[in-house]
Amino acid sequence: MILGIGTDLCNIERIEATLARHGDRFRNRVFTEREQRKAEGRPRAVAATYAKRWAAKEACSKALGTGLRMGISWKDMAVTNLRTGQPVMHVTGWAAERLAAMTPPGHEALIHVTLTDDHPWAQAFVVIEARPLAPGHARLP
């Protein structure tokens, strides 16, 4: 069953200007160290990489039903990539608590995320799914 859906569209040039104006202060407030390493390791696409992750965090907060309020922090949501390149959303802190509260008993929550960019736009979609646990399996905290 679908628990939440979120989407966001982000202007890459806006993120580029924010990076130029606020630099590390912006990076450290919004992005995890791992997200920063990913973006900074892509010299031709630094701003686009940050913009996609910004959009993913916004989309995730919407899928959680809160937006960026009620105690949720930017760093409570983080995007990494599998070896295949597929993005994966990780939640901690209040976002993880909210996800656990949304998840019905006997189910596990899965967060699906997709990212794309076409200059000057970056876009993310997040779908939170509740999948029934197999008999005899407990939901992990």
mmCIF file of C-alpha atoms in Angstrom:
data_model
loop_
_atom_site.group_PDB
_atom_site.id
_atom_site.type_symbol
_atom_site.label_atom_id
_atom_site.label_comp_id
_atom_site.label_asym_id
_atom_site.label_seq_id
_atom_site.Cartn_x
_atom_site.Cartn_y
_atom_site.Cartn_z
ATOM 1 C CA MET A 1 0.000 0.000 0.000
ATOM 2 C CA ILE A 2 1.143 3.539 -0.692
ATOM 3 C CA LEU A 3 1.714 5.594 2.460
ATOM 4 C CA GLY A 4 2.927 8.800 0.839
ATOM 5 C CA ILE A 5 3.970 10.440 -2.407
ATOM 6 C CA GLY A 6 6.098 13.542 -2.798
ATOM 7 C CA THR A 7 7.684 15.460 -5.657
ATOM 8 C CA ASP A 8 9.841 18.537 -5.973
ATOM 9 C CA LEU A 9 11.315 20.609 -8.777
ATOM 10 C CA CYS A 10 14.487 22.582 -8.039
ATOM 11 C CA ASN A 11 16.297 25.204 -10.096
ATOM 12 C CA ILE A 12 19.964 24.185 -10.477
ATOM 13 C CA GLU A 13 21.049 27.804 -11.029
ATOM 14 C CA ARG A 14 19.431 28.796 -7.718
ATOM 15 C CA ILE A 15 21.420 26.090 -5.910
ATOM 16 C CA GLU A 16 24.581 27.179 -7.744
ATOM 17 C CA ALA A 17 24.050 30.784 -6.596
ATOM 18 C CA THR A 18 23.372 29.648 -3.018
ATOM 19 C CA LEU A 19 26.576 27.584 -3.040
ATOM 20 C CA ALA A 20 28.526 30.606 -4.314
ATOM 21 C CA ARG A 21 27.000 32.907 -1.696
ATOM 22 C CA HIS A 22 26.956 30.639 1.383
ATOM 23 C CA GLY A 23 29.369 27.791 0.530
ATOM 24 C CA ASP A 24 30.125 25.431 3.415
ATOM 25 C CA ARG A 25 27.492 27.004 5.658
ATOM 26 C CA PHE A 26 24.786 25.897 3.195
ATOM 27 C CA ARG A 27 26.420 22.528 2.428
ATOM 28 C CA ASN A 28 26.845 21.611 6.085
ATOM 29 C CA ARG A 29 23.321 22.684 7.063
ATOM 30 C CA VAL A 30 21.553 20.694 4.352
ATOM 31 C CA PHE A 31 23.739 17.807 3.160
ATOM 32 C CA THR A 32 25.459 14.910 4.882
ATOM 33 C CA GLU A 33 29.200 14.410 4.454
ATOM 34 C CA ARG A 34 28.530 11.513 2.082
ATOM 35 C CA GLU A 35 26.205 13.635 -0.058
ATOM 36 C CA GLN A 36 28.835 16.380 -0.166
ATOM 37 C CA ARG A 37 31.541 13.924 -1.263
ATOM 38 C CA LYS A 38 29.280 12.670 -4.067
ATOM 39 C CA ALA A 39 28.522 16.181 -5.328
ATOM 40 C CA GLU A 40 32.068 17.520 -5.011
ATOM 41 C CA GLY A 41 33.366 14.423 -6.813
ATOM 42 C CA ARG A 42 31.396 15.431 -9.913
ATOM 43 C CA PRO A 43 33.235 18.605 -11.006
ATOM 44 C CA ARG A 44 31.070 19.199 -14.077
ATOM 45 C CA ALA A 45 27.805 18.607 -12.203
ATOM 46 C CA VAL A 46 28.307 19.832 -8.625
ATOM 47 C CA ALA A 47 25.276 22.141 -8.519
ATOM 48 C CA ALA A 48 23.045 19.644 -10.373
ATOM 49 C CA THR A 49 23.995 16.884 -7.923
ATOM 50 C CA TYR A 50 23.176 19.093 -4.937
ATOM 51 C CA ALA A 51 19.945 20.259 -6.593
ATOM 52 C CA LYS A 52 18.746 16.680 -7.133
ATOM 53 C CA ARG A 53 19.430 15.849 -3.502
ATOM 54 C CA TRP A 54 17.688 19.041 -2.350
ATOM 55 C CA ALA A 55 14.653 18.064 -4.435
ATOM 56 C CA ALA A 56 14.753 14.512 -3.013
ATOM 57 C CA LYS A 57 14.738 15.816 0.558
ATOM 58 C CA GLU A 58 11.805 18.121 -0.214
ATOM 59 C CA ALA A 59 9.934 15.279 -1.927
ATOM 60 C CA CYS A 60 10.627 12.904 0.959
ATOM 61 C CA SER A 61 9.367 15.417 3.522
ATOM 62 C CA LYS A 62 6.168 15.764 1.491
ATOM 63 C CA ALA A 63 5.764 11.982 1.240
ATOM 64 C CA LEU A 64 6.161 11.815 5.029
ATOM 65 C CA GLY A 65 3.208 14.210 5.191
ATOM 66 C CA THR A 66 5.025 16.969 7.020
ATOM 67 C CA GLY A 67 7.023 19.083 4.641
ATOM 68 C CA LEU A 68 10.058 20.616 6.320
ATOM 69 C CA ARG A 69 8.420 21.364 9.656
ATOM 70 C CA MET A 70 7.436 19.552 12.847
ATOM 71 C CA GLY A 71 11.052 18.910 13.827
ATOM 72 C CA ILE A 72 12.287 17.325 10.619
ATOM 73 C CA SER A 73 15.829 18.280 9.675
ATOM 74 C CA TRP A 74 17.437 18.416 6.239
ATOM 75 C CA LYS A 75 20.021 15.877 7.369
ATOM 76 C CA ASP A 76 17.299 13.496 8.633
ATOM 77 C CA MET A 77 16.964 12.564 4.957
ATOM 78 C CA ALA A 78 19.969 11.561 2.855
ATOM 79 C CA VAL A 79 20.445 10.192 -0.645
ATOM 80 C CA THR A 80 23.124 7.671 -1.547
ATOM 81 C CA ASN A 81 23.531 5.575 -4.679
ATOM 82 C CA LEU A 82 23.823 1.860 -5.190
ATOM 83 C CA ARG A 83 26.693 0.626 -7.377
ATOM 84 C CA THR A 84 24.202 0.563 -10.246
ATOM 85 C CA GLY A 85 23.607 4.296 -9.774
ATOM 86 C CA GLN A 86 20.107 3.830 -8.368
ATOM 87 C CA PRO A 87 19.402 6.471 -5.706
ATOM 88 C CA VAL A 88 18.415 5.318 -2.225
ATOM 89 C CA MET A 89 16.809 7.476 0.477
ATOM 90 C CA HIS A 90 17.887 6.990 4.090
ATOM 91 C CA VAL A 91 15.988 8.517 6.992
ATOM 92 C CA THR A 92 17.180 9.108 10.545
ATOM 93 C CA GLY A 93 16.062 11.163 13.521
ATOM 94 C CA TRP A 94 12.601 12.619 13.379
ATOM 95 C CA ALA A 95 12.057 11.504 9.764
ATOM 96 C CA ALA A 96 12.658 7.877 10.826
ATOM 97 C CA GLU A 97 10.276 8.325 13.766
ATOM 98 C CA ARG A 98 7.597 9.749 11.467
ATOM 99 C CA LEU A 99 8.108 6.870 9.004
ATOM 100 C CA ALA A 100 7.743 4.315 11.804
ATOM 101 C CA ALA A 101 4.557 6.010 13.028
ATOM 102 C CA MET A 102 3.087 5.932 9.494
ATOM 103 C CA THR A 103 3.856 2.256 8.973
ATOM 104 C CA PRO A 104 0.971 -0.080 9.873
ATOM 105 C CA PRO A 105 1.640 -3.012 12.199
ATOM 106 C CA GLY A 106 2.786 -6.100 10.315
ATOM 107 C CA HIS A 107 4.348 -4.021 7.520
ATOM 108 C CA GLU A 108 7.752 -2.631 6.596
ATOM 109 C CA ALA A 109 8.219 0.737 4.939
ATOM 110 C CA LEU A 110 10.149 1.084 1.691
ATOM 111 C CA ILE A 111 11.149 4.469 0.288
ATOM 112 C CA HIS A 112 11.425 4.627 -3.496
ATOM 113 C CA VAL A 113 13.188 7.647 -4.986
ATOM 114 C CA THR A 114 13.983 8.724 -8.520
ATOM 115 C CA LEU A 115 16.030 11.750 -9.567
ATOM 116 C CA THR A 116 16.524 13.531 -12.865
ATOM 117 C CA ASP A 117 17.945 16.778 -14.139
ATOM 118 C CA ASP A 118 17.860 18.731 -17.376
ATOM 119 C CA HIS A 119 19.530 22.088 -16.908
ATOM 120 C CA PRO A 120 18.273 24.312 -15.351
ATOM 121 C CA TRP A 121 15.919 21.891 -13.559
ATOM 122 C CA ALA A 122 16.376 19.008 -11.128
ATOM 123 C CA GLN A 123 13.432 16.872 -10.106
ATOM 124 C CA ALA A 124 12.738 14.134 -7.572
ATOM 125 C CA PHE A 125 9.843 11.788 -6.870
ATOM 126 C CA VAL A 126 9.485 9.822 -3.645
ATOM 127 C CA VAL A 127 6.966 7.071 -2.971
ATOM 128 C CA ILE A 128 6.704 5.468 0.456
ATOM 129 C CA GLU A 129 5.307 1.950 0.324
ATOM 130 C CA ALA A 130 4.156 -0.306 3.169
ATOM 131 C CA ARG A 131 4.828 -3.931 2.343
ATOM 132 C CA PRO A 132 3.429 -6.780 4.495
ATOM 133 C CA LEU A 133 6.068 -8.635 6.470
ATOM 134 C CA ALA A 134 6.513 -12.324 5.783
ATOM 135 C CA PRO A 135 4.982 -14.507 8.509
ATOM 136 C CA GLY A 136 7.348 -14.829 11.482
ATOM 137 C CA HIS A 137 9.305 -11.643 10.697
ATOM 138 C CA ALA A 138 9.297 -8.651 12.988
ATOM 139 C CA ARG A 139 9.608 -5.087 11.752
ATOM 140 C CA LEU A 140 13.047 -3.640 12.409
ATOM 141 C CA PRO A 141 13.159 -0.492 14.556
#
